[in-house]
XYZ file of C-alpha atoms in Angstrom:
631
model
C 92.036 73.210 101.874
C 92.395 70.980 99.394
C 92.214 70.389 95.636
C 89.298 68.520 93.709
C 88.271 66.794 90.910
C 85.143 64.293 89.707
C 83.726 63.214 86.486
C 80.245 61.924 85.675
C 79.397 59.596 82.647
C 75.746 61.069 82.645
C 74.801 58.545 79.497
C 75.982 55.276 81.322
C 78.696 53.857 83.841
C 81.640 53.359 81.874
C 84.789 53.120 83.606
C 86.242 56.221 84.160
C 89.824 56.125 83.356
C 92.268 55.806 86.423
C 95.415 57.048 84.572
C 92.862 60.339 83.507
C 91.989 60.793 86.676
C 95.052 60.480 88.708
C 96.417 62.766 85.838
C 93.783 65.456 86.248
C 94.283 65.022 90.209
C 97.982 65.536 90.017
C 97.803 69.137 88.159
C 96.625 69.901 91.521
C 99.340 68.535 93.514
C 100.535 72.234 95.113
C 96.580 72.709 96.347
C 97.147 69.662 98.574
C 100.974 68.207 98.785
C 99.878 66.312 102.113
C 97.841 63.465 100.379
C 96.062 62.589 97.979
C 93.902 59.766 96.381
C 90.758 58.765 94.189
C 87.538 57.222 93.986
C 86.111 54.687 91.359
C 82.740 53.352 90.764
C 80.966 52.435 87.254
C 80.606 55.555 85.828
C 81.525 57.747 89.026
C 85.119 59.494 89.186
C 86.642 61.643 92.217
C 90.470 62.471 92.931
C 91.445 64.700 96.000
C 94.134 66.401 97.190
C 94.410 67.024 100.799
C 96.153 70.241 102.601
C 95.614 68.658 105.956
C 94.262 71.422 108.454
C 91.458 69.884 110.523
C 91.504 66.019 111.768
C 94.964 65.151 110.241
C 94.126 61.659 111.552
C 91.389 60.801 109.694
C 89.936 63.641 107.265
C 91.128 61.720 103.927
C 89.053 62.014 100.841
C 86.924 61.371 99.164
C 85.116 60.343 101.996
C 81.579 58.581 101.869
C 78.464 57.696 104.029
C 78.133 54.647 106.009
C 77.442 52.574 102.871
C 79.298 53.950 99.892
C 76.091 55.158 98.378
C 76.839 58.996 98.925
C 80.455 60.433 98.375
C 81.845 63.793 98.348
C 85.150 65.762 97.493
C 85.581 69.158 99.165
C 87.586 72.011 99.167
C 87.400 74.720 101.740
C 86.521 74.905 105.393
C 83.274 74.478 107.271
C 83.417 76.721 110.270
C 80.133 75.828 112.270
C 80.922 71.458 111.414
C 81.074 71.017 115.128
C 77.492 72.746 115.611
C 76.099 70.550 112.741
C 77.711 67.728 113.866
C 76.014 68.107 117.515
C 72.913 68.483 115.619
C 72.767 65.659 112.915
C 73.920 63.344 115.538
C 70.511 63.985 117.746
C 69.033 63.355 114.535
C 70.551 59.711 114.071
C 73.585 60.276 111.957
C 76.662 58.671 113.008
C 79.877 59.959 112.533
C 83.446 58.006 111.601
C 85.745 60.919 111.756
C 86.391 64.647 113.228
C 86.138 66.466 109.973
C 83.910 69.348 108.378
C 84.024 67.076 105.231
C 81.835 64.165 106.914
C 79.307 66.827 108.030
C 78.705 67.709 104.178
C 77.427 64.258 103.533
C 74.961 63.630 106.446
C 73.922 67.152 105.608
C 73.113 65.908 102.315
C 71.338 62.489 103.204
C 69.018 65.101 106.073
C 68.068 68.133 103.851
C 69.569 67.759 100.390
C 69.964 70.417 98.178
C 69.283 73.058 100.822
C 72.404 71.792 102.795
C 74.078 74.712 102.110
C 72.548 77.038 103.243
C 73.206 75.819 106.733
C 77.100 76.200 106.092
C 79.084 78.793 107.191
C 82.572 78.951 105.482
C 84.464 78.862 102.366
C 83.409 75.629 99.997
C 83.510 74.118 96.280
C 82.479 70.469 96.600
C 81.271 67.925 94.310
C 78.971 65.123 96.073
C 77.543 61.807 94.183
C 74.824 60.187 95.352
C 74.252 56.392 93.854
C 70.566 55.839 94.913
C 69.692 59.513 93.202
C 71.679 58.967 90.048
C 72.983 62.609 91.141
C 76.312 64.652 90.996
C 75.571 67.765 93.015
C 78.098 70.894 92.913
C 77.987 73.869 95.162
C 80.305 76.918 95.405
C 79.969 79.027 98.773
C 78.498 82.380 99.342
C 80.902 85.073 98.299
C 83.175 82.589 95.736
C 86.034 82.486 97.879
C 86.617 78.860 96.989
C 86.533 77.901 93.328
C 84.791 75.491 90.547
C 84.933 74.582 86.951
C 82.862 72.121 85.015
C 82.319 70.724 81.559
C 79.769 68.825 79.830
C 82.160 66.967 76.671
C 80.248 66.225 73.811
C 80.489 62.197 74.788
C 78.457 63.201 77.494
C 81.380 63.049 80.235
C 80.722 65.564 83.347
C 83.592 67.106 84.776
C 84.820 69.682 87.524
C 87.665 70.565 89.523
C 89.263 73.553 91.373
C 91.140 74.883 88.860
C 91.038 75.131 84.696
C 94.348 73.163 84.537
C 92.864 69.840 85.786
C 89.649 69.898 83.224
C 92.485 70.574 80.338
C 93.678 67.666 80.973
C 90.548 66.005 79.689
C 91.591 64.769 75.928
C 88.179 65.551 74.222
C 88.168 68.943 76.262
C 87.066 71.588 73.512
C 89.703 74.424 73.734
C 88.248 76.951 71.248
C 88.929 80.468 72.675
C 85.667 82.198 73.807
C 85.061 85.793 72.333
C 82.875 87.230 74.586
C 85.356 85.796 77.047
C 87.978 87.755 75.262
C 85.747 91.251 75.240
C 85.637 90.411 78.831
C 88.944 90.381 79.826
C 89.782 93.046 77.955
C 87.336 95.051 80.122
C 87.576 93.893 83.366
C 91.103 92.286 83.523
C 90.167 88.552 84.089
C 87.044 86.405 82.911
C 84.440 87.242 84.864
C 81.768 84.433 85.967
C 80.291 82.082 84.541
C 82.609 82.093 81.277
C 85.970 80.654 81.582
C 88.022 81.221 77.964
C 86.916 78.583 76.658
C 83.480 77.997 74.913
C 81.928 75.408 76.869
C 83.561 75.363 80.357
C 82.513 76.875 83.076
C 82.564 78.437 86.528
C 80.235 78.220 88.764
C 79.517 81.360 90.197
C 79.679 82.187 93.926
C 75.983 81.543 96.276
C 75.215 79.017 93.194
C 74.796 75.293 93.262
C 74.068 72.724 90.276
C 72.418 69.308 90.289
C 73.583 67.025 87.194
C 71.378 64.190 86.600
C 72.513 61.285 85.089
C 70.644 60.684 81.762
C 70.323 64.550 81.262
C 71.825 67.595 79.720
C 74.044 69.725 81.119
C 72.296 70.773 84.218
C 71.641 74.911 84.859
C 73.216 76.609 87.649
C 70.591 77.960 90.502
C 71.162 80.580 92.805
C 70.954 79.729 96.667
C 72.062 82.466 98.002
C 72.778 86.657 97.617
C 73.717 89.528 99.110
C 70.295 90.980 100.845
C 70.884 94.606 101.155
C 67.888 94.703 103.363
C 68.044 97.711 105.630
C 67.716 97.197 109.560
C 65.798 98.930 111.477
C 66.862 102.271 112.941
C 70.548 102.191 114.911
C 72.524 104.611 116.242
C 75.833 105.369 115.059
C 77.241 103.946 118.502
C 75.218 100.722 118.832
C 76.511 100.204 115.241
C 79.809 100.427 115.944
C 79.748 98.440 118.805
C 77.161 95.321 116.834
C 80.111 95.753 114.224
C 82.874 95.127 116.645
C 81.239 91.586 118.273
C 80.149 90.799 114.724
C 83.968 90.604 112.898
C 85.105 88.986 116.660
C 82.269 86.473 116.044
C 83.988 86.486 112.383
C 87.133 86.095 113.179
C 86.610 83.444 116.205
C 85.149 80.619 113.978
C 87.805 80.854 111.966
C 90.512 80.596 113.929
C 90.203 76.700 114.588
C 93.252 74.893 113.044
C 95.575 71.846 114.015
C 98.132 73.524 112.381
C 100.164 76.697 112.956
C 97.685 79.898 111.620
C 98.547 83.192 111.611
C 98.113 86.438 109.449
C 99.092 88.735 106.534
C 99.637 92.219 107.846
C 99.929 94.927 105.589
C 99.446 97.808 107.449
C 95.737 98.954 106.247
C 92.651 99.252 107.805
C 90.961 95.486 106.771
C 94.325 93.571 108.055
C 95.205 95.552 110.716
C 91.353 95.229 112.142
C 91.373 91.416 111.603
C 95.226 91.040 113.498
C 93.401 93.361 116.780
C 90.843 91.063 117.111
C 93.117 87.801 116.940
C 95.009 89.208 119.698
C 92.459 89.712 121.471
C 91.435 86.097 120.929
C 94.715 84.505 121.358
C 96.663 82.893 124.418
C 100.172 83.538 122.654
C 101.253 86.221 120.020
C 99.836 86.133 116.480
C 102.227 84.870 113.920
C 101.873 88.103 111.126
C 104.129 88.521 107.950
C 103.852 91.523 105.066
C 106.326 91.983 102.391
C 108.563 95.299 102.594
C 109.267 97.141 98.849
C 113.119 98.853 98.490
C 111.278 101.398 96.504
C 109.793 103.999 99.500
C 107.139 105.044 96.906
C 105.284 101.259 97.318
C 106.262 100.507 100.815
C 103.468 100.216 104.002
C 105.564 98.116 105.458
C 106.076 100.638 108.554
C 102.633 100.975 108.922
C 102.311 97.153 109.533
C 105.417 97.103 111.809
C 103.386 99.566 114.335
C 100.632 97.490 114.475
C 102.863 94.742 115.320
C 104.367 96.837 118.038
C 100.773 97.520 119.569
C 99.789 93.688 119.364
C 103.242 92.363 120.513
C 103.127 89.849 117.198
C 105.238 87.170 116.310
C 106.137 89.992 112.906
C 108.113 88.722 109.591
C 108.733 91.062 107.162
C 110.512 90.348 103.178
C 111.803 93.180 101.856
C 111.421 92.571 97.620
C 112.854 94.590 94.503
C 110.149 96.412 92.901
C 111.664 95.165 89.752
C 110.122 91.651 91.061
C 108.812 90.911 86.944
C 110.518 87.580 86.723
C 107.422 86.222 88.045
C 105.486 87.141 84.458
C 105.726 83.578 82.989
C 104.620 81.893 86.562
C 101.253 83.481 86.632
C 99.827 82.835 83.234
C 100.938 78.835 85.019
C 99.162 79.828 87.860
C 95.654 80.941 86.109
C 95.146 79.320 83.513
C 93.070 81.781 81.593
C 94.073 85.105 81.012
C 94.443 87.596 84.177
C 95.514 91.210 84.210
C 95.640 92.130 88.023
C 99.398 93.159 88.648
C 98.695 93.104 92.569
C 99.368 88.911 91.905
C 103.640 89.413 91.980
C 103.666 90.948 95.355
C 100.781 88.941 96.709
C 102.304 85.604 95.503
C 105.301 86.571 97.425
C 103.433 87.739 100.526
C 102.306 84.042 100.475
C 105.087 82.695 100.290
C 106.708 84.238 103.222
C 103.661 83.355 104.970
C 104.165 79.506 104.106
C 107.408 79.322 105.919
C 105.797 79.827 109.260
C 101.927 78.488 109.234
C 99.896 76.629 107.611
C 96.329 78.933 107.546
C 96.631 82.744 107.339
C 93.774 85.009 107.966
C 93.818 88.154 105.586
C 91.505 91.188 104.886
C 90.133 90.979 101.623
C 86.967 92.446 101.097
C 86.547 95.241 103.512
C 86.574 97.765 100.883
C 83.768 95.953 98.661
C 81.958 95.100 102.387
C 82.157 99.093 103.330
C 83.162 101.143 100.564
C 86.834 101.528 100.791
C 87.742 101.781 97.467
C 87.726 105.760 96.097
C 86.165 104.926 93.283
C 82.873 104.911 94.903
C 83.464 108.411 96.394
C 83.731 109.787 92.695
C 80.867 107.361 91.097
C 78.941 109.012 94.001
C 80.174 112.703 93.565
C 79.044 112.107 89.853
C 75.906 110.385 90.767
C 74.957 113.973 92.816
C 75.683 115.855 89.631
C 73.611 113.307 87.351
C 70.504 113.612 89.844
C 70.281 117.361 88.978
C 70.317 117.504 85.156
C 67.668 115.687 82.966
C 69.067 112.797 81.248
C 68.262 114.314 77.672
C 70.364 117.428 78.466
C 73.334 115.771 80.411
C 74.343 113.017 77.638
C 75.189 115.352 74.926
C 76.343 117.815 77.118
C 78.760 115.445 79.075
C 79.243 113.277 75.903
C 80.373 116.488 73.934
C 82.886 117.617 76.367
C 84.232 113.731 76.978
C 85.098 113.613 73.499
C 87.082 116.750 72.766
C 88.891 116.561 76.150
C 92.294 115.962 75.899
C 93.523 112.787 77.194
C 95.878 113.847 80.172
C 97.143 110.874 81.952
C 100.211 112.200 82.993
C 98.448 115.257 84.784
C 96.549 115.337 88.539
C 93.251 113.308 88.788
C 91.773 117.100 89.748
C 92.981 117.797 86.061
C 91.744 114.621 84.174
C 88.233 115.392 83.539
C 88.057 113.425 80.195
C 86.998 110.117 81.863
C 84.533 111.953 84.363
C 82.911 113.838 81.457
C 82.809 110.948 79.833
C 81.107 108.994 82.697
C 78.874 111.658 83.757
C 77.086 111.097 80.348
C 75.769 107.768 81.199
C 73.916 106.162 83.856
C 74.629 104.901 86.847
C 75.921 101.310 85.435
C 77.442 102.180 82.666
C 79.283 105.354 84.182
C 80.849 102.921 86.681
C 81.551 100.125 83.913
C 83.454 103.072 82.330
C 85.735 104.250 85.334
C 86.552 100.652 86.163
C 87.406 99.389 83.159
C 90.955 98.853 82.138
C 90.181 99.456 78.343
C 87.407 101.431 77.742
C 84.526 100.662 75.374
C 86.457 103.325 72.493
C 89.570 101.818 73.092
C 88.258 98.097 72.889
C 86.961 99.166 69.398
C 90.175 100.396 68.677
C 92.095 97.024 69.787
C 90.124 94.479 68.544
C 90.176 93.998 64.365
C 86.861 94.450 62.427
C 86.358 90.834 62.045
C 86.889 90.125 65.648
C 83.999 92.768 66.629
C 81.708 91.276 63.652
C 81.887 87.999 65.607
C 80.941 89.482 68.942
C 77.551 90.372 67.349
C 76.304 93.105 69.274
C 77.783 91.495 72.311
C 79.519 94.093 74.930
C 81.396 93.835 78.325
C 79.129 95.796 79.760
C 76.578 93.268 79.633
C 78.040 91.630 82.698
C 77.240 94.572 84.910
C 73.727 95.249 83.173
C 72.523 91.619 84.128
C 73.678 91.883 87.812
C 72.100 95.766 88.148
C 68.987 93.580 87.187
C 68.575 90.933 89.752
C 69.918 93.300 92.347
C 68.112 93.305 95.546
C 68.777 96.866 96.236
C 68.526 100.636 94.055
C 70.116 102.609 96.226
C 73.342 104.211 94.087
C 76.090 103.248 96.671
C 74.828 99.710 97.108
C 74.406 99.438 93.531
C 78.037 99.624 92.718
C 78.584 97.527 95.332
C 76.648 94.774 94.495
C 78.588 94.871 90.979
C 81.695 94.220 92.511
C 80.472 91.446 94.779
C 79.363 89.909 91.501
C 82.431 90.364 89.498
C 85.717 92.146 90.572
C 85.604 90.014 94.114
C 85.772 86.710 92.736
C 86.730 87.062 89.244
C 89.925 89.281 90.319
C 90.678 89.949 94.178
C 89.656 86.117 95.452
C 90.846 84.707 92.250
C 93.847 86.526 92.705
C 94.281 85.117 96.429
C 93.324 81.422 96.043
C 95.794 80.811 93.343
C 98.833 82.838 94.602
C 98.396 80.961 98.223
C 97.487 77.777 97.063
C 100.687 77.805 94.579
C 102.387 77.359 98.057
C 99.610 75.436 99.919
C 98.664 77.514 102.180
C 95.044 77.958 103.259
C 93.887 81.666 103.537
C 90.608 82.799 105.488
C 88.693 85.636 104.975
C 86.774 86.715 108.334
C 85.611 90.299 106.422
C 83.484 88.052 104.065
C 81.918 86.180 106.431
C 78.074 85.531 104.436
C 76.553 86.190 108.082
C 78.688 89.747 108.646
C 78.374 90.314 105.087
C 74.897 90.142 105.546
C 74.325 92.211 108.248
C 76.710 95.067 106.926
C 74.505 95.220 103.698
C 71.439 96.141 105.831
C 73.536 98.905 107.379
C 72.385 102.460 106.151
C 74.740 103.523 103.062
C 75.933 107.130 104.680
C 78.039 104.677 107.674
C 79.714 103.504 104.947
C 80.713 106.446 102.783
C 80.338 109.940 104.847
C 80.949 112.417 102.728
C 84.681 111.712 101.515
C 85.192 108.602 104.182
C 85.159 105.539 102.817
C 84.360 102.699 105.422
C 82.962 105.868 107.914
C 81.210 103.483 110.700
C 84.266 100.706 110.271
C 87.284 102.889 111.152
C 84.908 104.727 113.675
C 84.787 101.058 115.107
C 88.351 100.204 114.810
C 89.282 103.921 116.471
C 89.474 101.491 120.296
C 92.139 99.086 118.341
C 94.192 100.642 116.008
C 96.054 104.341 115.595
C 94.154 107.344 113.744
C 97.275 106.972 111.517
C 96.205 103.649 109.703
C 92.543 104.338 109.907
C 93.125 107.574 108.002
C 95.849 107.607 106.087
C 95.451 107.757 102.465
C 94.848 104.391 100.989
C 98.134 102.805 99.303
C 96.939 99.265 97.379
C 99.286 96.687 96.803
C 100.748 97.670 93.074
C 103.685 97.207 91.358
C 105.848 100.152 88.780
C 104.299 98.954 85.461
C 104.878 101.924 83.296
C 108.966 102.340 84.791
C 109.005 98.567 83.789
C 107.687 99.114 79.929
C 109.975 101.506 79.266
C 113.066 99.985 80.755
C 113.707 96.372 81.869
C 110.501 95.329 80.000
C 110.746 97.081 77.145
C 112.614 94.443 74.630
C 109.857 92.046 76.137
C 106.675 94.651 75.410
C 107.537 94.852 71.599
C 107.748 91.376 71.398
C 104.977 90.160 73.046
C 102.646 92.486 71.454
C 104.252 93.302 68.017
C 105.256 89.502 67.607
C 103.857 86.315 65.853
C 100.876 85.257 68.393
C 98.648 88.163 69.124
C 98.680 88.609 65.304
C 97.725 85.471 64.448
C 94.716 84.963 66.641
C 93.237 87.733 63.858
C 91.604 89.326 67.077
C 93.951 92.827 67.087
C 94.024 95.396 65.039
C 98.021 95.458 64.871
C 98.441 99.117 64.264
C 96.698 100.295 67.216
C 99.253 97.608 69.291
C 102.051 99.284 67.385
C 100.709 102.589 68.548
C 100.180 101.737 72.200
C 103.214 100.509 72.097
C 105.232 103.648 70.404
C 103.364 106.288 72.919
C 103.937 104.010 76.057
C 107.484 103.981 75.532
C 107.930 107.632 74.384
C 106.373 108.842 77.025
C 103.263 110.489 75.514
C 100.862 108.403 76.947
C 100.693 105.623 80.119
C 99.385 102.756 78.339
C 100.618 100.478 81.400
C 97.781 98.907 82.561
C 96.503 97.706 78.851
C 99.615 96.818 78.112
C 99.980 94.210 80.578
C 96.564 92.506 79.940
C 98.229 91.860 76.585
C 101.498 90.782 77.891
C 99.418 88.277 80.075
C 97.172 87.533 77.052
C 99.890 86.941 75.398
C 101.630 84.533 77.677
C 98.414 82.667 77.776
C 98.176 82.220 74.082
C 102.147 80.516 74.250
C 100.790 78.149 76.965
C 97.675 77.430 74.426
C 100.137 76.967 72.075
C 102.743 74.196 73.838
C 99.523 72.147 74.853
């Protein structure tokens, strides 16, 4: 695991300058504290650094062929290197060192472009090849491993791992995107490809891009998706048992390490699932850690202990204040662009516990995208049902009617809160579920945002994310659908976002065995009614898991990792909320219509409405716009 940087001069080879480089390389010193170095050649760029994990020896970077004319800088982990290392050496490669990086350049040199689609892992690497005049980038499957780029109007190339290292760049334009900012606003982060600023990048996940020197900026191809192809007919037992081998399989290949590994534990269903079949793997106890909250409301941590109990693990719990919001100024440092997901205070902390006894740490994320855990798909699907039975032309003013003159009732049951439902019962499928995910609806964006600020989008709306996934989507079943949105946007753009910059703040590697592109694959072929069953989210996983783990964590209600925003806006944060958002720096961006903020604020704090969650998108908007500001 490592961090990564390169630059191209694609209209010449000027030198590329070593203080820039070592400069951009260093704002990634916490990705990769072990080592670290660069790479010069006329025109040609690369700094590393190294999180050593796999052939501590002799797996420094950037690391080249047998003659210096191909070089690549990697981040990530290639689980099958040794199988493609037995392999390329039969066909005549020859091999210096032990590493997964090596395999990445004699998997170039034999079958190019298409070399990644023999990986299996987590990747973002940038290769250069001298005889080709080439800089090729590729970002894995599922976008578990990140990449920026840049194209600066001198014609410099650029990427790295993270934002930070291509602001570094002095001719870097920094002009605030606005579409970027609808975005966030929606979805709580900047959702690939747009970073905040106009003219960088990400690439997104399954997509690779070949920069020629001489050329524009190169466009992004996709090399790989989520199939969704169904199998053939399978019993509800042979599925659970295929499932089983399949996540061992999963969870096997990624348990090889040279330094200590272990696993967060939280106490659900995805981490609990991927800590049974370690121990089933391992010789000595699994090394687990979760993080214990004082306040009983947000705490699984008893949950976790008794699967520690059942696997005998090597168990480290932290128990943290809820009141943990001293961490508000770190994360806008840790992301670079705005992000809204609150989960990031406990999970930076989970990580950090987890760095004082290993090294690699296997986790869960993405079972509930994999399977349909999340309850939101139950109720998109429940309203799906009631959408199939009236015509389109009756249900939108019906449903739109009763959406707008139902009162708002946050504070009331969900049972009771029918405004949002109505309200997403008169669209379609897309935008019903753009609606109920969204943490500022489309009305309240239009609300937020001043009149010149929505002049300048032109037409342009959030939504437009979802409705240009829904269109290359492989698949039209309902359930699948949905889930195929948030493969393409809240995965990477929030949870693995979330995850790669909270762990590798404290350089620590995490794996993800649930996201495997192989069981990933196979799960998206499985009928949709094993994954939701009536109300039971992740049906044919937890009927897996039933062998492993108690019927109390398979069925217990799910608990999510979240943190008291509203308690914290009207007490310890409230000085800090009126501030932030009634203050100096959202106003002058000219972006906000500052009554509305005054209002949000007003009704928050009074108690009349829970404006929690779009209050801290602006607190963290806020915070980004100070960083912009001491640049």
């Amino acid at each position: 695991m490592c961090g990564i940087v390169g630059m191209l001069d694609t209209r010449g080879r000027r030198d590329i300058d070593e203080a820039l480089l070592r400069r951009m390389n260093d704002t990634q010193f916490h990705r990769g504290p072990d080592e670290g170095d660069i790479y010069r050649e006329p025109g040609v760029g690369f700094g590393h650094r190294r999180l050593s994990v796999i052939d501590l020896a002799l797996g420094q970077q950037p690391l080249g062929n047998e003659d210096g004319s191909v070089m690549v800088c990697f981040n990530g982990e290639i689980y099958n290197y040794r199988e493609l290392t037995a392999e390329l050496k039969t066909l005549g490669h020859e091999f210096r060192t032990k590493s997964d990086t090596e395999v990445i350049v004699h998997a170039w040199e034999e079958w190019g472009e298409a070399c990644v689609e023999r990986f299996r892992g987590m990747f973002a690497f940038g290769l250069w090849d001298r005889n080709q005049q080439v800089m090729f980038l590729a970002r894995d499957h599922m976008g578990v491993k990140p990449m920026f780029y840049t194209m600066l109007p001198d014609g410099l190339f650029a990427f790295s791992s993270e934002l930070k290292a291509l602001r570094s760049l002095p001719g870097l334009p920094r002009e605030i995107d606005p579409r970027a900012v609808e975005d966030y606003f929606a979805y709580g982060y900047v959702p690939e490809p747009k970073t905040i600023y106009k003219g960088s990048f990400k690439l997104a996940p399954g997509y690779r891009l070949l920069q020629k020197v001489g050329a524009p900026l190169a466009v992004p191809r996709r090399w790989w998706d989520v199939p969704f192809k169904l199998h053939h007919a399978m019993t509800e037992s042979d599925a659970q048992g295929e499932l089983v081998e399949r996540l061992r399989d999963s969870v096997k290949s990624q348990l090889v390490a040279e330094v200590p590994l272990g696993a967060f534990l939280s106490g659900g269903v995805d981490s609990s699932a991927v800590v049974a079949m370690m121990a089933g793997l391992n010789d000595g106890a699994v090394n687990t850690c979760s993080i214990a909250f004082r306040d009983k409301a947000y705490d699984e941590s008893a949950y976790a202990a008794q699967v520690a109990r059942q696997y005998r693990t090597d168990h480290h719990v932290q128990t943290v204040d809820t009141d943990d919001f001293g961490l508000l100024d770190t994360l806008s440092d840790l992301y670079d662009e705005p992000y809204a997901d609150s989960s990031a205070i406990p999970t930076y902390r989970v990580c950090q516990l987890a760095r004082q006894r290993v090294t690699v740490a296997l986790s869960g994320d993405g079972g509930d995208e994999n399977l349909a855990g999340y309850r939101r798909y139950r109720y998109t699907m429940a309203e799906e049902r009631v959408r199939g039975r009236i015509p389109s032309a009756l249900r939108r003013p019906l449903f739109g009617t009763l959406g707008r003159y139902y009162p708002k009732a946050d504070w009331a049951p969900r049972v009771f809160r029918a405004k949002s439902t109505f309200e997403s019962l008169s669209r379609d499928l897309v935008e019903g579920y753009f609606h109920g995910v969204s943490i500022m609806t489309d009305a309240m964006r239009a609300q937020l945002f001043s009149d010149a600020f929505r002049a300048g989008l032109q037409g342009y709306r959030a939504i437009d994310v979802m409705r240009g996934h829904a269109q290359n989507a492989p698949t039209d079943d309902p359930l699948s659908m949905i889930q195929y949105l948030d493969m393409k946007t809240y995965l990477p753009g929030d949870i693995l976002t979330k995850v790669d910059r909270a762990s590798m703040a404290h350089a620590l590697e995490v794996r993800v065995p649930l996201l495997d592109h192989q069981l990933v694959e196979w799960i998206s072929g499985l009928s949709p009614d094993l994954k939701l069953k009536g109300s039971e989210g992740k049906y044919i996983f937890k009927k897996s898991m039933e062998k492993y783990l108690p019927h109390d964590i398979l069925y217990r209600r799910k608990q999510g990792f979240a943190v008291p925003l509203a308690a914290w806006f009207r007490g310890p944060l409230r000085e800090r909320v009126r501030t932030s958002l009634l203050g100096p720096n959202l106003a002058a961006t000219g972006m906000f219509n500052q009554a509305f903020l005054a209002e949000m604020v007003e009704h928050h704090q009074s108690g009349r409405r829970d404006y929690s969650a779009p209050i801290w998108t602006l607190l963290m908007f806020e915070a980004f716009l100070k960083k912009e500001m001491q640049a």
